[in-house]
Coordinates of C-alpha atoms in Angstrom, one line a residue:
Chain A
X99 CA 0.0 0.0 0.0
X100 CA 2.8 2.5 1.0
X101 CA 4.1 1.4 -2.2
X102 CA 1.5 2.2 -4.2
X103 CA 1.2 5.5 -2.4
X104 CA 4.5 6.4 -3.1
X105 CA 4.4 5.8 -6.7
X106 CA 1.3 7.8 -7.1
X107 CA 3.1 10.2 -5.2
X108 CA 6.1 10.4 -7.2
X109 CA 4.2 10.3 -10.5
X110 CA 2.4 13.2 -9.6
X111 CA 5.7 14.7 -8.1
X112 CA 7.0 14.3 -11.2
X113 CA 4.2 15.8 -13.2
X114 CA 4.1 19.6 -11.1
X115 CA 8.1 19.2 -11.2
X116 CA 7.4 19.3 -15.3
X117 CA 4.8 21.7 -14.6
X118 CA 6.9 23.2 -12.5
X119 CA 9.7 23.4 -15.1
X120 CA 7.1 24.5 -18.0
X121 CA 5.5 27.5 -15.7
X122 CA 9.2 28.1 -14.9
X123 CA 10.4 28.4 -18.9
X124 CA 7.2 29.8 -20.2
X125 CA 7.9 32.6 -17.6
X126 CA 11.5 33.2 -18.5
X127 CA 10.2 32.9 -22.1
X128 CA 7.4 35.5 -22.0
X129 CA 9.5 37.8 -19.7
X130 CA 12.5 37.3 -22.4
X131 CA 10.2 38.5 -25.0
X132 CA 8.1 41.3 -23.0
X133 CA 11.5 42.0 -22.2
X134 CA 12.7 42.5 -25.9
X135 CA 9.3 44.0 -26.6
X136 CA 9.7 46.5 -23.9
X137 CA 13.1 47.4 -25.4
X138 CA 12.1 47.7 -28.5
X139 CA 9.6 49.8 -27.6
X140 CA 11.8 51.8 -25.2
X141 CA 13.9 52.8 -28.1
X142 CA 10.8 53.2 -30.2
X143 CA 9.9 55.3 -27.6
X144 CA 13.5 57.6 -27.6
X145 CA 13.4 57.9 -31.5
X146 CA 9.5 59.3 -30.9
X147 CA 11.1 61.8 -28.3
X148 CA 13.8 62.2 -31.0
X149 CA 11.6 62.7 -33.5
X150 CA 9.4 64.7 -31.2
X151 CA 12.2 66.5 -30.2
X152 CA 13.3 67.6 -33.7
X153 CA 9.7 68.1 -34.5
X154 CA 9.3 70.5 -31.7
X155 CA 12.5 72.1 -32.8
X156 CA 11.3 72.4 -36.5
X157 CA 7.9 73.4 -35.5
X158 CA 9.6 76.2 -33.1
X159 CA 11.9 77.4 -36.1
X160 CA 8.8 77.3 -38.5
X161 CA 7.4 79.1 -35.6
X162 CA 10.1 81.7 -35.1
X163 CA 10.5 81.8 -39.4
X164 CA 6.3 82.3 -39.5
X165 CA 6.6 85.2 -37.2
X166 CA 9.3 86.8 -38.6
X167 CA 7.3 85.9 -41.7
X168 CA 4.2 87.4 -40.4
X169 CA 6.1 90.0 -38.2
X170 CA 7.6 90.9 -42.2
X171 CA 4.1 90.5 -43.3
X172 CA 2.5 92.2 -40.8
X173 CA 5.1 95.6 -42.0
X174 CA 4.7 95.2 -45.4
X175 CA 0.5 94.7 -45.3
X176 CA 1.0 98.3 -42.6
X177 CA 3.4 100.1 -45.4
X178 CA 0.3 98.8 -48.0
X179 CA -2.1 100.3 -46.3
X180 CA -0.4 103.2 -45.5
X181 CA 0.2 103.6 -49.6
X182 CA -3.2 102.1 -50.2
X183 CA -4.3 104.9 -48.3
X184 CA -2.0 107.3 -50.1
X185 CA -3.1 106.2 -53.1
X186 CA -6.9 106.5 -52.3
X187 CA -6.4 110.1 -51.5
X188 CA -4.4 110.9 -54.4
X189 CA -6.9 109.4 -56.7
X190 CA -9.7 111.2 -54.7
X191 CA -7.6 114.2 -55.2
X192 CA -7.5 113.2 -58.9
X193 CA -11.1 112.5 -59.2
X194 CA -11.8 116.0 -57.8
X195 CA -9.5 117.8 -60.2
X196 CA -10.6 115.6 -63.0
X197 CA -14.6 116.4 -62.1
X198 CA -13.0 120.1 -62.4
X199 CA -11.1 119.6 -65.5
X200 CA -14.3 118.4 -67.3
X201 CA -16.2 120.9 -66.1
X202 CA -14.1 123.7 -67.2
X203 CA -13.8 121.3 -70.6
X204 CA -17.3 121.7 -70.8
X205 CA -17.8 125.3 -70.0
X206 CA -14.8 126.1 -72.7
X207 CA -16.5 123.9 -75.5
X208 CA -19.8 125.7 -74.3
X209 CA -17.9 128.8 -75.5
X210 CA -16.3 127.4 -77.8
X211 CA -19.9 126.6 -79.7
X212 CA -20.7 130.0 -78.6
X213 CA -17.5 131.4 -80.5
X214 CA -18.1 129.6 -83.3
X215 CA -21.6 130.8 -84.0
X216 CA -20.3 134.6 -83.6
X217 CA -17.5 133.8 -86.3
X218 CA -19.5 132.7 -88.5
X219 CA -22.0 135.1 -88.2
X220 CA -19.1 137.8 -88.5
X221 CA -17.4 136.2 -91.4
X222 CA -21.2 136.6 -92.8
X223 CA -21.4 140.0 -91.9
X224 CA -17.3 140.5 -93.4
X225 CA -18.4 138.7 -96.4
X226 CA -21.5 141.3 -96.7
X227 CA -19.6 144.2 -95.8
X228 CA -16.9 142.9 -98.3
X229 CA -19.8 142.7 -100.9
X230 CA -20.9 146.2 -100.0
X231 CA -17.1 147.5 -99.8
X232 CA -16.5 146.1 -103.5
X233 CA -19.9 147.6 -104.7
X234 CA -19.0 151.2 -103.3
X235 CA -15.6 151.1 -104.7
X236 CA -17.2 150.2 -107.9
X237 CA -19.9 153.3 -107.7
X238 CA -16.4 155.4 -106.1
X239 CA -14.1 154.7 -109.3
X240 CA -17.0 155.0 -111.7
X241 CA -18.0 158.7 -109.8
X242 CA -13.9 159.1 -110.3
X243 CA -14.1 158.6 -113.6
X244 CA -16.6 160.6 -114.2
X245 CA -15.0 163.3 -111.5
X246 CA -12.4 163.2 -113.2
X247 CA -13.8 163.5 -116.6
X248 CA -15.6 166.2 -115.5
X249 CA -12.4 168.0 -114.0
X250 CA -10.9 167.2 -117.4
X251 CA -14.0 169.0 -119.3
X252 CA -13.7 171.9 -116.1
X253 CA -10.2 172.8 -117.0
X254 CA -10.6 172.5 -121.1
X255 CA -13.4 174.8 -120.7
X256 CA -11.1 177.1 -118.0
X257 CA -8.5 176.8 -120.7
X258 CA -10.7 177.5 -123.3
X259 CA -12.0 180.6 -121.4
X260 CA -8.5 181.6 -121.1
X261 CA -7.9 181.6 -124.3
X262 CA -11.2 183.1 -125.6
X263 CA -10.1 185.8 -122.9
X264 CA -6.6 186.2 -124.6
X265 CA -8.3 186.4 -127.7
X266 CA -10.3 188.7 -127.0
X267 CA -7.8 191.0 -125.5
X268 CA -5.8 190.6 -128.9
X269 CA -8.5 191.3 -130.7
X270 CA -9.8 194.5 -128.5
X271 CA -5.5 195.4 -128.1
X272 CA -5.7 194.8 -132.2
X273 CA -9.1 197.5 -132.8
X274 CA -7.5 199.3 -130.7
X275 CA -4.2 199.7 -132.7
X276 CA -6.6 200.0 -135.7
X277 CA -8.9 202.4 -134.5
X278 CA -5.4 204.5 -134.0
X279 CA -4.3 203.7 -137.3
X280 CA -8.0 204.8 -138.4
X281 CA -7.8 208.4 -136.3
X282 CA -3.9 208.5 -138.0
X283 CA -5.6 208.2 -141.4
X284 CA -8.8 210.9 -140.7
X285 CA -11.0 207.2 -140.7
X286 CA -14.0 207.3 -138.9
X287 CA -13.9 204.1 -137.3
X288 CA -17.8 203.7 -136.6
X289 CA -18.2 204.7 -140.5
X290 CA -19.4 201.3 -142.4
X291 CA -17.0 199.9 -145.3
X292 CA -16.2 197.4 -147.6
X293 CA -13.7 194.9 -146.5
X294 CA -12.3 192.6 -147.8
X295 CA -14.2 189.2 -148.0
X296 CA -12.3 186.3 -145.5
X297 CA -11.0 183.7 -147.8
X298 CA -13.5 180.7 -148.5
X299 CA -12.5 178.0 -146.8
X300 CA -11.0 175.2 -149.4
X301 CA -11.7 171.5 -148.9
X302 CA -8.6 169.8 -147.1
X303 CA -8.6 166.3 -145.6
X304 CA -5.6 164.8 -144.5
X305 CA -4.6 161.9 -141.7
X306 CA -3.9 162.2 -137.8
X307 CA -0.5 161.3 -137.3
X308 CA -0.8 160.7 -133.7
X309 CA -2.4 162.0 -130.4
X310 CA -1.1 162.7 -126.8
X311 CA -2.2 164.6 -123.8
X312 CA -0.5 168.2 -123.1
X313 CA 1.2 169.0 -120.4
X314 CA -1.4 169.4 -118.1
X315 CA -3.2 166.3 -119.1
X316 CA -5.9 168.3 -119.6
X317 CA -6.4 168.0 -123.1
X318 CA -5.7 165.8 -126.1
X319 CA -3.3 167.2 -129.1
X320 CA -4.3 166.4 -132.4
X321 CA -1.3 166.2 -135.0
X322 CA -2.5 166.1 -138.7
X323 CA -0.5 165.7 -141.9
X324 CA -1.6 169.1 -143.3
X325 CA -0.6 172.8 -142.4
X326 CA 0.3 176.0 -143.9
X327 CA 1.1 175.1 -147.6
X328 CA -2.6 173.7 -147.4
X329 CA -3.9 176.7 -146.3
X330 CA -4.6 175.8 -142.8
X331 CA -4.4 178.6 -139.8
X332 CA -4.3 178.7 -135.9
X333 CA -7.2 178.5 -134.7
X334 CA -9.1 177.1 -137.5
X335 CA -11.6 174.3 -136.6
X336 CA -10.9 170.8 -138.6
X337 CA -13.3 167.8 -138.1
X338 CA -12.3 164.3 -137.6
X339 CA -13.6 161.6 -138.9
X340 CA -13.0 157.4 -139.4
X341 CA -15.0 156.4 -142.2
X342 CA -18.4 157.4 -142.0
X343 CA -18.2 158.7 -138.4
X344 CA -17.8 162.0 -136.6
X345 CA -15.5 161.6 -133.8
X346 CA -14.6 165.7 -133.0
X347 CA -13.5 168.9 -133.7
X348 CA -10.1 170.2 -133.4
X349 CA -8.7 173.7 -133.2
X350 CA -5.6 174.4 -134.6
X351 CA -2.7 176.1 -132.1
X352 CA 0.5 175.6 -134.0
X353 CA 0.4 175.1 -137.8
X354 CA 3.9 174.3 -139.7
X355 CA 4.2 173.8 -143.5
X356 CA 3.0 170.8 -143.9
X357 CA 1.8 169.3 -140.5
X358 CA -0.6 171.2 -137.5
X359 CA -0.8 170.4 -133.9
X360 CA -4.4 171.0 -132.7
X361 CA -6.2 170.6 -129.8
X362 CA -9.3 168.6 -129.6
X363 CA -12.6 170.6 -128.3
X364 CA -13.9 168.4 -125.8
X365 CA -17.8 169.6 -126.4
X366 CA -17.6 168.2 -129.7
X367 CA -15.9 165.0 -128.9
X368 CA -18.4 161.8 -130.1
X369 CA -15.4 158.7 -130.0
X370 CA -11.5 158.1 -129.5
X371 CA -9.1 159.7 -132.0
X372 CA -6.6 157.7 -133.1
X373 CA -3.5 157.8 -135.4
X374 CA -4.9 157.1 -138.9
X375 CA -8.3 159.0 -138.5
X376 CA -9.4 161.2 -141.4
X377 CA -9.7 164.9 -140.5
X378 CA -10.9 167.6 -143.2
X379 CA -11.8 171.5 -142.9
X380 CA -15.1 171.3 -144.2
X381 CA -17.1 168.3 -144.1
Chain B
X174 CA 15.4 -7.9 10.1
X175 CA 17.6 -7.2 7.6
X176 CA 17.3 -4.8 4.8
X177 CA 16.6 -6.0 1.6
X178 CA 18.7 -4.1 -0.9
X179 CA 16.6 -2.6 -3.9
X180 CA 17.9 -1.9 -7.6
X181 CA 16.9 1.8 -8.4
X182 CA 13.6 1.2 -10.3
X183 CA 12.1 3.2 -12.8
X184 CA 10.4 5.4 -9.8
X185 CA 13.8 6.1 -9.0
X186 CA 14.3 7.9 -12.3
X187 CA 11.4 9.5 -12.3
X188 CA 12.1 10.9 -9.3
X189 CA 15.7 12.4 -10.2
X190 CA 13.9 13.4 -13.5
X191 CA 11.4 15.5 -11.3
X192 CA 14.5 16.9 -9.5
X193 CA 15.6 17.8 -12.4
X194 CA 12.8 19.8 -13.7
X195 CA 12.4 21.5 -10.5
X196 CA 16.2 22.5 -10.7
X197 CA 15.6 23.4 -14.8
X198 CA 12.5 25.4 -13.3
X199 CA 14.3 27.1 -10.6
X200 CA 17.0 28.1 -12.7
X201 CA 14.5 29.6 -15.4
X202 CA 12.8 31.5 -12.4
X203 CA 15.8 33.0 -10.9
X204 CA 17.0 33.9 -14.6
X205 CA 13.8 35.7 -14.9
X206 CA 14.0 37.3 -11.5
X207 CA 17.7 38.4 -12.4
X208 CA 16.0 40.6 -15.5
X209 CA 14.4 42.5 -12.5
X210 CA 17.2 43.1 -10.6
X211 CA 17.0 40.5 -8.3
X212 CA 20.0 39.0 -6.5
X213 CA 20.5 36.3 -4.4

């Protein structure tokens, strides 16, 4: 019986001494590989700290580089206002001078439409007055002419009286010496005779060889291609003619052989003498 | 009486083979209590 007993015994001696030994290694084994786990994850754990640790320096240099960033930033955005608001003056200011500008623009083309419409209206009225400028010059030269030709006609007819004046006086100076001869000779100079009968005047025609103006511009001169030798005599009145016209009549002032100077009586005058024209004594 | 004189029987093995595993077992205790600092 002890026998028995003591085999059971040692049997199950021997089975917790393997148990025993099992518990034992499976212990040792787990704790070898907690163990190599906890190492593990202990240095896991320093390179995250590392890591962490350069993270955190990082993030506080990106930190430190953002402010200065945003401190920069922060200046620039300030200067940028400031100029923004600069700006926004200075273009205010603009706006108001440009409002100004326009409205002076305005006010000048306002006048300047104004200005227009008076210039036109006074180149109208300088075109009309122009008109009316030309049309009295043309009535002043045409009363020039004819003040002129009138002065011309005043002085012939001055001259003329001059001359009928001198005349005269040679012809009351010339009774005069005859009326002496006449008492020299016992001949009553009232008492009525016999003369002697002026010569008839004889037919002569002969040719203008030219014309010009005296001195005085006052009259025209006549000289014709006949004189003495054909019996013509100062102060004889010839008549001029082209073809079958009458143009005037000329009294003769100087008379040479064979040409005469006359000058032409303006009364008479009915067209232009020219060299060529036919003049006669007796038409 | 006299002592009758045994041959070591397979008990007897079994028995030094549990001392063995208790020894084998201590050994892996005390190597796991020497990871914690523990001296004897």
């Amino acid at each position: 019986m002890n026998n028995v007993v003591g085999k059971i015994l040692i049997v199950l001696q021997l089975v917790f001494s393997l148990l025993f030994m099992c518990f034992a290694g499976a212990v040792y084994t787990f704790q070898q590989s907690w163990r190599t786990k906890a190492v593990t994850a202990q240095q896991n754990v320093a390179q995250r700290d590392a890591t962490i640790n350069d993270l955190k320096e990082q993030h506080t240099q990106e930190l430190q580089t953002r402010s200065d960033a945003e401190l920069a930033l922060k200046t620039r955005a300030d200067a940028a206002e400031a100029k923004l608001k600069a700006l926004t003056e200075a273009v205010a200011t603009r706006d108001g001078e440009l409002a100004q500008v326009q409205q002076q623009r305005d006010k000048f083309q306002a006048d300047l439409l104004v200005a227009q419409a008076e210039a036109q209206s006074r180149v109208a009225e300088a075109v009309a007055l122009r008109e009316e400028i030309k049309k009295q010059r043309d009535v002043g030269a045409t009363q020039i002419a004819e003040i002129r030709t009138l002065e011309d006609r005043n002085v012939e007819l001055n001259k003329q009286v001059a001359l009928l004046k001198e005349g005269e006086l040679a012809y009351e100076n010339r009774i005069t010496n005859l009326e002496k001869i006449l008492r020299a000779n016992d001949i009553d100079s009232k008492q009525v005779i016999a003369g002697l009968v002026p010569d008839e005047i004889t037919p002569v025609s002969g040719k203008v060889l030219g014309t010009r103006p005296n001195s005085s511009r006052s009259a025209e001169l006549v000289q014709i291609s006949i004189g003495s030798d054909d019996k013509v005599r100062e102060n004889m009145e010839l008549f001029v003619y082209r073809e079958n016209k009458y143009l005037a009549q000329i009294r003769i002032t100087d008379v040479s052989a064979d040409s005469a100077v006359g000058v032409v009586v303006e009364r008479s005058r009915n067209g232009v003498i020219e060299r060529g024209d036919n003049v006669t004594t007796k038409l | 009486m006299s002592q009758r004189s045994s041959d070591p029987g397979i008990y007897d093995g079994l028995m030094f083979v549990s001392l063995g595993a208790v020894i084998v077992g201590i050994v892996f205790l005390c190597l796991a209590l020497n990871n914690y600092g523990w001296t004897s």
